[in-house]
C-alpha atoms as a printed R data frame, in Angstrom:
   type eleno elety resid chain resno      x       y       z
1  ATOM     1    CA   UNK     A     1 19.744 -21.770 -65.052
2  ATOM     2    CA   UNK     A     2 20.252 -18.308 -66.595
3  ATOM     3    CA   UNK     A     3 17.357 -16.492 -64.780
4  ATOM     4    CA   UNK     A     4 19.766 -14.333 -62.622
5  ATOM     5    CA   UNK     A     5 22.716 -14.039 -65.108
6  ATOM     6    CA   UNK     A     6 23.869 -10.403 -65.313
7  ATOM     7    CA   UNK     A     7 21.137  -9.110 -63.012
8  ATOM     8    CA   UNK     A     8 21.648  -7.073 -59.783
9  ATOM     9    CA   UNK     A     9 20.112  -8.064 -56.494
10 ATOM    10    CA   UNK     A    10 19.779  -6.144 -53.276
11 ATOM    11    CA   UNK     A    11 19.428  -8.452 -50.292
12 ATOM    12    CA   UNK     A    12 18.750  -7.112 -46.811
13 ATOM    13    CA   UNK     A    13 20.223  -9.086 -43.955
14 ATOM    14    CA   UNK     A    14 22.754 -10.869 -46.120
15 ATOM    15    CA   UNK     A    15 25.490 -11.461 -43.562
16 ATOM    16    CA   UNK     A    16 24.045 -14.320 -41.745
17 ATOM    17    CA   UNK     A    17 21.641 -17.326 -42.078
18 ATOM    18    CA   UNK     A    18 19.237 -17.423 -44.973
19 ATOM    19    CA   UNK     A    19 20.359 -14.040 -46.234
20 ATOM    20    CA   UNK     A    20 23.981 -15.223 -46.451
21 ATOM    21    CA   UNK     A    21 22.882 -18.375 -48.295
22 ATOM    22    CA   UNK     A    22 21.032 -16.179 -50.821
23 ATOM    23    CA   UNK     A    23 23.923 -13.943 -51.387
24 ATOM    24    CA   UNK     A    24 26.177 -16.879 -52.131
25 ATOM    25    CA   UNK     A    25 23.626 -18.667 -54.388
26 ATOM    26    CA   UNK     A    26 22.817 -15.537 -56.411
27 ATOM    27    CA   UNK     A    27 26.524 -14.796 -57.024
28 ATOM    28    CA   UNK     A    28 27.026 -18.514 -58.148
29 ATOM    29    CA   UNK     A    29 24.073 -18.063 -60.555
30 ATOM    30    CA   UNK     A    30 25.692 -15.081 -62.184
31 ATOM    31    CA   UNK     A    31 24.048 -12.202 -60.366
32 ATOM    32    CA   UNK     A    32 25.858  -9.233 -58.984
33 ATOM    33    CA   UNK     A    33 24.875  -8.701 -55.340
34 ATOM    34    CA   UNK     A    34 24.605  -5.842 -52.938
35 ATOM    35    CA   UNK     A    35 23.593  -6.930 -49.431
36 ATOM    36    CA   UNK     A    36 23.196  -5.230 -46.023
37 ATOM    37    CA   UNK     A    37 24.403  -6.022 -42.586
38 ATOM    38    CA   UNK     A    38 23.648  -4.238 -39.324
39 ATOM    39    CA   UNK     A    39 26.463  -5.243 -36.998
40 ATOM    40    CA   UNK     A    40 28.548  -8.104 -38.331
41 ATOM    41    CA   UNK     A    41 30.978  -6.297 -40.489
42 ATOM    42    CA   UNK     A    42 33.704  -8.851 -40.292
43 ATOM    43    CA   UNK     A    43 31.321 -11.537 -41.448
44 ATOM    44    CA   UNK     A    44 30.085  -9.388 -44.230
45 ATOM    45    CA   UNK     A    45 33.595  -8.761 -45.482
46 ATOM    46    CA   UNK     A    46 34.318 -12.480 -45.495
47 ATOM    47    CA   UNK     A    47 31.200 -13.104 -47.449
48 ATOM    48    CA   UNK     A    48 32.170 -10.446 -50.050
49 ATOM    49    CA   UNK     A    49 35.545 -12.055 -50.571
50 ATOM    50    CA   UNK     A    50 34.191 -15.616 -50.775
51 ATOM    51    CA   UNK     A    51 31.153 -14.835 -52.949
52 ATOM    52    CA   UNK     A    52 33.324 -12.713 -55.321
53 ATOM    53    CA   UNK     A    53 35.225 -15.736 -56.287
54 ATOM    54    CA   UNK     A    54 32.339 -16.630 -58.479
55 ATOM    55    CA   UNK     A    55 33.450 -13.582 -60.732
56 ATOM    56    CA   UNK     A    56 30.544 -11.386 -59.858
57 ATOM    57    CA   UNK     A    57 30.522  -7.959 -58.052
58 ATOM    58    CA   UNK     A    58 29.487  -8.427 -54.476
59 ATOM    59    CA   UNK     A    59 29.310  -5.490 -52.091
60 ATOM    60    CA   UNK     A    60 28.224  -5.146 -48.416
61 ATOM    61    CA   UNK     A    61 26.541  -2.095 -47.007
62 ATOM    62    CA   UNK     A    62 26.057  -1.262 -43.308
63 ATOM    63    CA   UNK     A    63 22.294  -0.423 -43.101
64 ATOM    64    CA   UNK     A    64 19.408  -1.148 -40.799
65 ATOM    65    CA   UNK     A    65 16.370  -2.156 -42.954
66 ATOM    66    CA   UNK     A    66 13.955  -0.959 -40.221
67 ATOM    67    CA   UNK     A    67 15.352   2.566 -40.425
68 ATOM    68    CA   UNK     A    68 13.557   4.462 -43.303
69 ATOM    69    CA   UNK     A    69 16.307   7.056 -43.726
70 ATOM    70    CA   UNK     A    70 18.999   4.433 -43.908
71 ATOM    71    CA   UNK     A    71 16.946   2.485 -46.413
72 ATOM    72    CA   UNK     A    72 16.712   5.534 -48.654
73 ATOM    73    CA   UNK     A    73 20.447   6.137 -48.487
74 ATOM    74    CA   UNK     A    74 21.184   2.499 -49.292
75 ATOM    75    CA   UNK     A    75 19.125   2.632 -52.443
76 ATOM    76    CA   UNK     A    76 21.042   5.778 -53.601
77 ATOM    77    CA   UNK     A    77 24.305   4.032 -52.848
78 ATOM    78    CA   UNK     A    78 23.525   0.874 -54.716
């Protein structure tokens, strides 16, 4: 499927559970991925390393989606 090829996705809560699975799947499908984590930085860095093997740009950002100011800064960063 080429639906996500060369697109960019921003995924909140991408360092665990369903969010992590989405990060990995999107990268495998040809999408560059930016994802957030709140406290699990080590896990986020491992996901970046592993998902980047698919040849896509994958970046982790420390951000709390419930914090309006942090969400605004995240959008500017990505």
